[in-house]
Coordinates of C-alpha atoms in Angstrom, one line a residue:
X470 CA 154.0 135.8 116.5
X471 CA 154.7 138.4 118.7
X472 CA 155.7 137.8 122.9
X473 CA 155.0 140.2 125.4
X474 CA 156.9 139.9 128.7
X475 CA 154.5 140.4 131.2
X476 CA 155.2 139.4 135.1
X477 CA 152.6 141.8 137.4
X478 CA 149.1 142.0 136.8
X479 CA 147.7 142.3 133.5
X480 CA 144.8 144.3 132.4
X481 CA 142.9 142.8 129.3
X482 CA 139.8 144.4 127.8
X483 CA 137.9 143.8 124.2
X484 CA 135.6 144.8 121.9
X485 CA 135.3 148.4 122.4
X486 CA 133.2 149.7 119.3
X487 CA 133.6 153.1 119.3
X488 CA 132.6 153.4 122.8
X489 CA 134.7 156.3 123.7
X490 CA 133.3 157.3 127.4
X491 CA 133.1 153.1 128.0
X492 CA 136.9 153.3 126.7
X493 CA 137.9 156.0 128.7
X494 CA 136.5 154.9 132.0
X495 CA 138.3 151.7 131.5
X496 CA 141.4 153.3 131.3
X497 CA 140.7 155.6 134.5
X498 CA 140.4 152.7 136.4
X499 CA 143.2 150.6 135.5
X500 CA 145.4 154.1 135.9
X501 CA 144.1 154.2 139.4
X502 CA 144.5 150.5 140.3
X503 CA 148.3 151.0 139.4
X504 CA 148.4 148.2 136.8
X505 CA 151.4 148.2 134.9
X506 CA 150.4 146.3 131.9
X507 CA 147.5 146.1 129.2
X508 CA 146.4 144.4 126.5
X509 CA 143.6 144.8 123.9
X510 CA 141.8 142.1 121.5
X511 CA 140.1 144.0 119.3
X512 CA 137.3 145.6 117.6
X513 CA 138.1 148.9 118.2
X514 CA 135.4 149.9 115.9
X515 CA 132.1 149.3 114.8
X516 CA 128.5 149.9 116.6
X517 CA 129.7 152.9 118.5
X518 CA 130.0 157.1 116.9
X519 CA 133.8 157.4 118.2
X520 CA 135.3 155.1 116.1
X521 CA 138.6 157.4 115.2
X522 CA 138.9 158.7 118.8
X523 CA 138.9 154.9 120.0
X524 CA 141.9 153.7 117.9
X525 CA 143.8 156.8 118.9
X526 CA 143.4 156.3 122.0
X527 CA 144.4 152.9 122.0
X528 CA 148.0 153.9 119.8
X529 CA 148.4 156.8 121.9
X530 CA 148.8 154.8 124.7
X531 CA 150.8 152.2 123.1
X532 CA 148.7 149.4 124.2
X533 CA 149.8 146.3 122.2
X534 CA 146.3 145.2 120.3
X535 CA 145.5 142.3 118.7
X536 CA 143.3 142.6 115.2
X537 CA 139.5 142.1 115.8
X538 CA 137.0 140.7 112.8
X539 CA 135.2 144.6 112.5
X540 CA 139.1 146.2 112.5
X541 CA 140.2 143.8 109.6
X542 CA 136.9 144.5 107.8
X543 CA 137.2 148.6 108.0
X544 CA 141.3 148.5 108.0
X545 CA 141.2 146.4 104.8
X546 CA 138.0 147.6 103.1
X547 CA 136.3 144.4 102.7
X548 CA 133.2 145.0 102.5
X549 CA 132.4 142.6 105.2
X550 CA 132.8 143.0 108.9
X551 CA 133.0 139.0 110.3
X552 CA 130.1 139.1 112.1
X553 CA 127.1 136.4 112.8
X554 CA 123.2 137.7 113.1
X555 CA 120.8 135.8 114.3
X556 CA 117.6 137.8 113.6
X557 CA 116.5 140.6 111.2
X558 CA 116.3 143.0 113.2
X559 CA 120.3 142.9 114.1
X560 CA 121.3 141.7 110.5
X561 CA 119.7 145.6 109.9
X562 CA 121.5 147.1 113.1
X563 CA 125.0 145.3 111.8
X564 CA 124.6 146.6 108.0
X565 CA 124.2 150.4 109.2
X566 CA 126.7 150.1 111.4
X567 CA 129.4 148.7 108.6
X568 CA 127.7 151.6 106.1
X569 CA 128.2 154.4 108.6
X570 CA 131.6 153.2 110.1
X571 CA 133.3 152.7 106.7
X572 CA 132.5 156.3 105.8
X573 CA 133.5 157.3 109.2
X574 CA 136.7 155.5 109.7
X575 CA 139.6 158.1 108.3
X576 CA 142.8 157.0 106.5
X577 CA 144.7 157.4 109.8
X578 CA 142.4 154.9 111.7
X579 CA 142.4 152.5 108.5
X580 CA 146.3 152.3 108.1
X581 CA 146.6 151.6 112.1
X582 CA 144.1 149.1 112.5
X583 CA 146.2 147.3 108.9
X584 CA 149.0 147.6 111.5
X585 CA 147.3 145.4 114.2
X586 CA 148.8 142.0 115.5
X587 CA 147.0 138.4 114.8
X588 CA 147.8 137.1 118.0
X589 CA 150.6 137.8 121.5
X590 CA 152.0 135.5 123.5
X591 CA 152.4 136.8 126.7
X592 CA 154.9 135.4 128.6
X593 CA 154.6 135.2 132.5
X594 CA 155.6 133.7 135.8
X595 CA 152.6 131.1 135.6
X596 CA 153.2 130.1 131.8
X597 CA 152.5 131.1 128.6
X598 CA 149.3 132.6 128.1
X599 CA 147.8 133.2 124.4
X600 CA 145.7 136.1 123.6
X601 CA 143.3 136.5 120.6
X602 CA 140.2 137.7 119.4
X603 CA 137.9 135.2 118.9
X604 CA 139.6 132.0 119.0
X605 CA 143.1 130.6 117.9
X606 CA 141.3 129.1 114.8
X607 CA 139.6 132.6 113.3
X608 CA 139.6 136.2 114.4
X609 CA 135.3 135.7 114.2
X610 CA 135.0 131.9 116.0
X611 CA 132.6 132.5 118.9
X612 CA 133.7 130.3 122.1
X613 CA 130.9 130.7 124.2
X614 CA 131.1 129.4 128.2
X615 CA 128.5 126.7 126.9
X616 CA 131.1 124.9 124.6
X617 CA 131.0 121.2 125.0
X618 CA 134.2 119.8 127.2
X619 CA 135.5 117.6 123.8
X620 CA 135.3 120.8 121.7
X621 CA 137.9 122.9 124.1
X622 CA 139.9 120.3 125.1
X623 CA 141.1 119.7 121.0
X624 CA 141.4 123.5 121.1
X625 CA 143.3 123.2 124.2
X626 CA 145.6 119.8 122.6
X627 CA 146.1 122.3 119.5
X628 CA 147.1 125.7 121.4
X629 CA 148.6 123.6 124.6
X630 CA 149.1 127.3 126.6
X631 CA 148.7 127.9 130.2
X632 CA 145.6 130.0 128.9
X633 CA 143.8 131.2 126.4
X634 CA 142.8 134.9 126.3
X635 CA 139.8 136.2 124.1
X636 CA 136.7 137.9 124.0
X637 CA 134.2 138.4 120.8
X638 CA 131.4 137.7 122.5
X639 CA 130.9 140.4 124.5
X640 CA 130.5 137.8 127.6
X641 CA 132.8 137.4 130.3
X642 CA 133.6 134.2 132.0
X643 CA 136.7 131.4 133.4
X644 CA 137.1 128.0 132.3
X645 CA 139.2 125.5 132.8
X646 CA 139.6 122.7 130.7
X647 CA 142.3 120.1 130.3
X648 CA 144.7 122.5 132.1
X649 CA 144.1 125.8 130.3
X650 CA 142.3 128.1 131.7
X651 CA 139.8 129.8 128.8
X652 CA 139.5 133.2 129.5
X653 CA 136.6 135.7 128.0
X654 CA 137.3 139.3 129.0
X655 CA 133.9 140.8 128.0
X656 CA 133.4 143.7 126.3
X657 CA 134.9 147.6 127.1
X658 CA 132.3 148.9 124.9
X659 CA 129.0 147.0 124.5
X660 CA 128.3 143.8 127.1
X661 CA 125.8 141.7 126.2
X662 CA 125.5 139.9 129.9
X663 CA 122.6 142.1 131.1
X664 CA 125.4 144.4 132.9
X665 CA 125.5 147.9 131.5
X666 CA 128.8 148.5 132.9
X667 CA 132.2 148.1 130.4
X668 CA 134.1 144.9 131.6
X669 CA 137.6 144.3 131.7
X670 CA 139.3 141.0 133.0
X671 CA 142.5 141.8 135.5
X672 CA 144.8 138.2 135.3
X673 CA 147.1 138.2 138.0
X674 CA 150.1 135.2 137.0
X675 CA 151.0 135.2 140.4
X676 CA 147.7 133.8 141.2
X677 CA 147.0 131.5 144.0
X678 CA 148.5 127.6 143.6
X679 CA 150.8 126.0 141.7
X680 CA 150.9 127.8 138.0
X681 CA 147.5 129.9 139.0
X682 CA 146.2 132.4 137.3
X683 CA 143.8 135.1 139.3
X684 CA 141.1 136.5 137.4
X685 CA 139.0 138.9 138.2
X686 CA 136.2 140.5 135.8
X687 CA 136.0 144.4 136.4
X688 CA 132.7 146.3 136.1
X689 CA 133.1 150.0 135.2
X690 CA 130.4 152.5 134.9
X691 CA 130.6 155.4 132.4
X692 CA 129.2 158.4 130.8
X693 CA 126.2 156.6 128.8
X694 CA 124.2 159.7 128.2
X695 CA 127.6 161.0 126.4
X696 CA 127.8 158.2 124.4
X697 CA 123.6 158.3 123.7
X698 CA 123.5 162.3 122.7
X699 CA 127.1 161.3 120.1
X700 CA 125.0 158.1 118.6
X701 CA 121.9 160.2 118.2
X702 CA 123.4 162.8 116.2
X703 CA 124.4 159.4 113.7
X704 CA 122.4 157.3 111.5
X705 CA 123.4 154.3 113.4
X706 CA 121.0 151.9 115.1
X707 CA 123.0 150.4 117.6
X708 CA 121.4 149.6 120.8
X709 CA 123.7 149.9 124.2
X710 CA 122.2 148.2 127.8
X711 CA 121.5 151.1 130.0
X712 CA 121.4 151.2 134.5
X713 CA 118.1 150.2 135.6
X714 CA 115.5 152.4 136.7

């Protein structure tokens, strides 16, 4: 398992899906905030019509990733992307996605996202915090905000870290449980919390009390109609929340 050292503020977003502009507008704003580290957890592709220009993006800028469920599915050539539908209509949207990303992807962004981490620990001055994609049992578990108390404090017995660092799905939140603090960054490509903005989660380990941990969720806007015109000129279905009005 790889550690990170890490003792400023650290810049975490997830779930990207080829959401270039969303991607890029992230970065802008952590450049301009001055924040020395960041970290990704995953799904670089999948959903989105930049899947290539994502993941080099991500290596150019040498930002240690961790493997999400859609990178293991195009890296390896499964078949089978991880995800979970709930209705029809996005068991459709999720099957031409997976068609039209797998003929998309290139051999370049296949053998990088092979090259992707399982998990980091990133070591910092409030503790050891543990980053993953979907939970420290499987890349595709989701841990929704709504999980019962019993069922994160076994994961928090089993993975006994200051916190626990994740996204997946697509929601941001903070939760504290049995001393860990369970952390959903959101998605930098495709929120699902009625926010069209990309979100990424700024964790401060020099946070306020004894071993605290500052969090705070970042809302970026970004060039939607860029992203729209390159997903129209696809056969993918992929719906992306828009700005009121």
């Amino acid at each position: 398992m790889k550690r990170l050292a890490m003792n400023g503020p650290i810049a975490v977003f997830s779930d990207v899906h080829g959401n270039l502009p969303g991607l890029e507008a992230i970065l802008a704003d952590i450049d301009g905030r001055g924040v020395p580290d960041a970290i990704c957890l995953g799904d670089l592709v999948g959903y989105g019509p930049f899947p290539n220009e994502v993941a080099e993006l991500v290596r150019e800028r040498g930002i240690p990733t961790v493997m999400g469920n859609y990178d293991q599915g195009i890296g390896f050539e499964t078949g089978d992307c991880g995800c979970v539908y709930k209705t029809d209509e996005q068991r459709a949207e999720g099957a031409a996605s997976l068609a039209w990303t797998e003929r998309a992807a290139s051999p370049g962004t296949r053998a990088y996202l092979r090259t992707l981490e399982d998990r980091f620990v990133l070591e910092t001055p409030a503790g050891e915090l543990l980053a993953v994609h979907g939970s420290p049992r499987r890349i595709n578990e989701y841990l929704f905000e709504d999980r019962p108390d019993t069922a994160m404090e076994r994961l928090a017995q089993a993975n006994p870290y200051r916190a626990i660092v994740f996204g997946h799905t697509h929601i941001p939140y903070v939760r504290e449980v049995a001393g860990t603090a369970f952390i959903n960054v959101g998605s930098g490509g495709r929120p699902k919390d009625g926010d069209w903005r990309v979100c990424y989660a700024l964790i401060d380990p020099r946070g306020p009390g004894e071993g605290g941990l500052g969090v705070e969720f970042v809302r970026v806007p970004y060039d939607r109609p860029r992203l729209m015109a390159a997903l129209a000129a696809t056969d993918l279905t992929t719906t992306f929340d828009g700005p009121a009005g």
